[in-house]
Short mmCIF file of N, CA and C in Angstrom, two decimals:
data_model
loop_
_atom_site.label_atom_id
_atom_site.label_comp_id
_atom_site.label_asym_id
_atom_site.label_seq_id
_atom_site.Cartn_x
_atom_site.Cartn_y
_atom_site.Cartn_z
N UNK B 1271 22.26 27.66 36.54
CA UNK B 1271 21.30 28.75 36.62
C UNK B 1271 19.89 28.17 36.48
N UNK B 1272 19.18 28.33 37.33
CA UNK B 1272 17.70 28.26 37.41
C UNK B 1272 17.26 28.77 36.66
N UNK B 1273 16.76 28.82 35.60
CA UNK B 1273 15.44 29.66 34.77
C UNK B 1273 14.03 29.39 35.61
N UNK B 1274 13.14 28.35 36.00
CA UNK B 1274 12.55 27.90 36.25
C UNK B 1274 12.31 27.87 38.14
N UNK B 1275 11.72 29.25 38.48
CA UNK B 1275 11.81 29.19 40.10
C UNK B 1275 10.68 28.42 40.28
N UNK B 1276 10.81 28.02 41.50
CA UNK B 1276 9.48 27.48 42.41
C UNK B 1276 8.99 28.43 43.13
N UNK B 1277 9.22 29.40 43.20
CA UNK B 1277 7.88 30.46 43.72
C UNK B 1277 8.33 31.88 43.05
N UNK B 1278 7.39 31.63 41.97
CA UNK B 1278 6.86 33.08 41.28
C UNK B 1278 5.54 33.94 41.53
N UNK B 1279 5.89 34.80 41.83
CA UNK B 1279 4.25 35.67 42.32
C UNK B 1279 3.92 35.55 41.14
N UNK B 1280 2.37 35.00 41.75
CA UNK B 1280 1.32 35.20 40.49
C UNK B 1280 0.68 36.24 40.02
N UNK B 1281 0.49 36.35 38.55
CA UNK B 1281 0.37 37.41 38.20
C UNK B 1281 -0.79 37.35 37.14
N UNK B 1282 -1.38 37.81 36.44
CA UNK B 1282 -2.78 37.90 35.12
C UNK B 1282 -1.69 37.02 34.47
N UNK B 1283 -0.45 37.82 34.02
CA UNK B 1283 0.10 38.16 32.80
C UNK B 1283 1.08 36.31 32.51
N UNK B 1284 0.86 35.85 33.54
CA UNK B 1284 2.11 34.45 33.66
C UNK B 1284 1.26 33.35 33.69
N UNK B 1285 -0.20 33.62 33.57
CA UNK B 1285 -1.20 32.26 34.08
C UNK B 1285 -1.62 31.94 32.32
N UNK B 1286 -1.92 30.73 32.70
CA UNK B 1286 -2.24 30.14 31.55
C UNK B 1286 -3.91 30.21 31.20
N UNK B 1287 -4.51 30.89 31.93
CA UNK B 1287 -5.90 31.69 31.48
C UNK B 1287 -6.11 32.57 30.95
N UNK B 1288 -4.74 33.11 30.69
CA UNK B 1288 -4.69 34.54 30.52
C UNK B 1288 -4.56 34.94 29.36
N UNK B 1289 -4.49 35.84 28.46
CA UNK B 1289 -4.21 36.65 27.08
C UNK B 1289 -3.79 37.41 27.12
N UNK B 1290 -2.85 38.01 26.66
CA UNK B 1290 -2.44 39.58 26.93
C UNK B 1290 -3.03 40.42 26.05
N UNK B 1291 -3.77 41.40 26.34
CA UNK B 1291 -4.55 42.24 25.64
C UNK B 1291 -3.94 43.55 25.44
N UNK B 1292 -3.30 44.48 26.05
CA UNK B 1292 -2.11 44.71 25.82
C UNK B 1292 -0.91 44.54 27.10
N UNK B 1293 -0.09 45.70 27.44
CA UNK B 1293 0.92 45.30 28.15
C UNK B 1293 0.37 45.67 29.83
N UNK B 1294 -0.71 46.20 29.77
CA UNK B 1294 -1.84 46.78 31.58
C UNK B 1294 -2.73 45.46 31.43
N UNK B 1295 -3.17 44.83 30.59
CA UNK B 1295 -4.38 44.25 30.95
C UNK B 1295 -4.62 42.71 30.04
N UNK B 1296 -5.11 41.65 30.82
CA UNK B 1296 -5.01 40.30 30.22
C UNK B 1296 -7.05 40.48 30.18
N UNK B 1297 -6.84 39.47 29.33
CA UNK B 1297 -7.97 38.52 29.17
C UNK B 1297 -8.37 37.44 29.82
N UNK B 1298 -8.84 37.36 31.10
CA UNK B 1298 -8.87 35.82 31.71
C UNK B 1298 -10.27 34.56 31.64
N UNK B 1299 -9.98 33.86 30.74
CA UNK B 1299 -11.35 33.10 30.22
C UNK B 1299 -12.30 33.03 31.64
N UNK B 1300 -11.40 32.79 32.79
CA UNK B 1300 -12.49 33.09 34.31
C UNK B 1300 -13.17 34.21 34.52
N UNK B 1301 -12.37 35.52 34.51
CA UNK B 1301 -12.66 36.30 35.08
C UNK B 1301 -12.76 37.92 34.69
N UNK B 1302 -12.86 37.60 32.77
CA UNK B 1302 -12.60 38.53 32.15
C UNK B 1302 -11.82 39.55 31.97
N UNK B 1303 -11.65 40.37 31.65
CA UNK B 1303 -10.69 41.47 31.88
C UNK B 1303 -10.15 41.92 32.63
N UNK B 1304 -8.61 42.16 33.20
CA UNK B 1304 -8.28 41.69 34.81
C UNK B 1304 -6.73 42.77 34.12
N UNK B 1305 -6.03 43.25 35.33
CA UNK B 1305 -4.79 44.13 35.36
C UNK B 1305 -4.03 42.89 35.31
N UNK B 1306 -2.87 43.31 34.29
CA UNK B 1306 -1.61 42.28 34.40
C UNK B 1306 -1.03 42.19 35.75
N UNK B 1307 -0.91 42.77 36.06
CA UNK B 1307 -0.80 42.98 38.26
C UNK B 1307 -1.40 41.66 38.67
N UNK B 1308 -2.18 41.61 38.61
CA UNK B 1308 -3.50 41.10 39.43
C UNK B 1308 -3.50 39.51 39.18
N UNK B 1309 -4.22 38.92 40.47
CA UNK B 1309 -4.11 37.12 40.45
C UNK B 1309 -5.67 37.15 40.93
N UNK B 1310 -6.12 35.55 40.81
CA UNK B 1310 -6.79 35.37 41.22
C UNK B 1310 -6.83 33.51 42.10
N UNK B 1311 -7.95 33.31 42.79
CA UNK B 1311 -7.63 31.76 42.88
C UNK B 1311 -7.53 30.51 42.07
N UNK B 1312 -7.54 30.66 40.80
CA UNK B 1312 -7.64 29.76 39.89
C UNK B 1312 -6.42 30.04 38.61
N UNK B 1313 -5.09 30.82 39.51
CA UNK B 1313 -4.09 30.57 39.13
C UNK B 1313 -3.06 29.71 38.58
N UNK B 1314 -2.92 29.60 37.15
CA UNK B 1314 -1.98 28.52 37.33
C UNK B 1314 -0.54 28.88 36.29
N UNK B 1315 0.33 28.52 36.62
CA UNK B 1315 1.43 29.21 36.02
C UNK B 1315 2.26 28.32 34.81
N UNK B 1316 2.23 29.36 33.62
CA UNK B 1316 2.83 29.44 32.42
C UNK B 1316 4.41 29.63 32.34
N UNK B 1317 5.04 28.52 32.66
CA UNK B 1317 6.71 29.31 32.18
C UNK B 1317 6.90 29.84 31.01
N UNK B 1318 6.28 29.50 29.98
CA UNK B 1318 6.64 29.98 28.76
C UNK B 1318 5.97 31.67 28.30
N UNK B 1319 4.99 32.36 29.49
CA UNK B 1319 4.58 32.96 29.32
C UNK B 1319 5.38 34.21 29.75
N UNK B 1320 6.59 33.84 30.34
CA UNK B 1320 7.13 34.80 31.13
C UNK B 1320 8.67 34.88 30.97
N UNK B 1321 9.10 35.72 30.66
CA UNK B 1321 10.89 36.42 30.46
C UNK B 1321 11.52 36.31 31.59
N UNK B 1322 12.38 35.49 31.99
CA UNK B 1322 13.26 35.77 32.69
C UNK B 1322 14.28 36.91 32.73
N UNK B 1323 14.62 37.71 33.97
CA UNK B 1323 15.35 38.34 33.75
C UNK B 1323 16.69 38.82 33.50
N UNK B 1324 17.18 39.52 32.44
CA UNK B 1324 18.66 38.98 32.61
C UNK B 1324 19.72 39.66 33.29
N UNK B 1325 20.68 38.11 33.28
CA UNK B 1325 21.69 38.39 34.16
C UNK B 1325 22.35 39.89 34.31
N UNK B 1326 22.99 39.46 35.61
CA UNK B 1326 23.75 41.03 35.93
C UNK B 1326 24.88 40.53 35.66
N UNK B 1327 25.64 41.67 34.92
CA UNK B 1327 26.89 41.97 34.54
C UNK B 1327 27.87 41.83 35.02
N UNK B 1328 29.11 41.27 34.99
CA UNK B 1328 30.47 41.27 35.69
C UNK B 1328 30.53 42.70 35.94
N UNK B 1329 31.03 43.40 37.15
CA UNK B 1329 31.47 44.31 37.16
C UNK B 1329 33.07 44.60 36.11
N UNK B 1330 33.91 43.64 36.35
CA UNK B 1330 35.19 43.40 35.87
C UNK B 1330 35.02 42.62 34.47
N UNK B 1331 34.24 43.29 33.58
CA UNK B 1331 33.94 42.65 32.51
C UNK B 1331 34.91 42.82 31.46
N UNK B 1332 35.51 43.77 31.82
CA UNK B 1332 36.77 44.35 30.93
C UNK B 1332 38.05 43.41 31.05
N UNK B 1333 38.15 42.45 32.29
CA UNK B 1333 39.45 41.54 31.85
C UNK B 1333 40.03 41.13 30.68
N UNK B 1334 40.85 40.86 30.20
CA UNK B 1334 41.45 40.38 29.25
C UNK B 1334 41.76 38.83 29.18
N UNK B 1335 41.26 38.25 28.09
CA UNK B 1335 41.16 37.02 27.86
C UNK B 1335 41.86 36.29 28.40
N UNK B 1336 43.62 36.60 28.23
CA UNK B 1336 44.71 36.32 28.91
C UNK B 1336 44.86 36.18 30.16
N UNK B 1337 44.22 36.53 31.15
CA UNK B 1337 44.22 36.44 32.20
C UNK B 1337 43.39 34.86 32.80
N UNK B 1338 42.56 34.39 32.41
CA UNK B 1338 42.30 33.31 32.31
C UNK B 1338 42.36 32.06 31.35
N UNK B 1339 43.61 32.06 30.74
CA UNK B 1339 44.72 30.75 30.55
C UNK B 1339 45.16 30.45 31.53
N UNK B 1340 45.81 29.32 31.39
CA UNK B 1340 46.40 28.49 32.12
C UNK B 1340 48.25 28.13 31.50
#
């Protein structure tokens, strides 16, 4: 599993200029107060700034353990 894509839309909220001021709006030492939405050209991206999302569920999550022995 990839945690780590190579192309994430950029966003206020994932750049490493950024602050989160609250959960609508960052702080960007460039460009001041800016929508978490919103990019600009002096983007640069934070993995640690950003949640991956989680996985989707087995549909058949209900199997029984037993069924996968050997």
């Amino acid at each position: 599993m990839n945690l780590f894509q190579k192309k994430i839309e950029p966003r206020c909220i994932y750049c490493t200029h950024g602050r989160a001021l609250n959960e609508t709006q960052v702080v960007c030492a460039r460009k001041g107060v800016m929508s978490a939405g919103s990019h600009c050209r002096s983007f640069k991206y934070d993995p640690l700034k950003r949640t991956p999302p989680r996985p989707a569920k087995l549909p058949g999550s209900s199997i029984p353990d037993e069924d996968f022995k050997l």
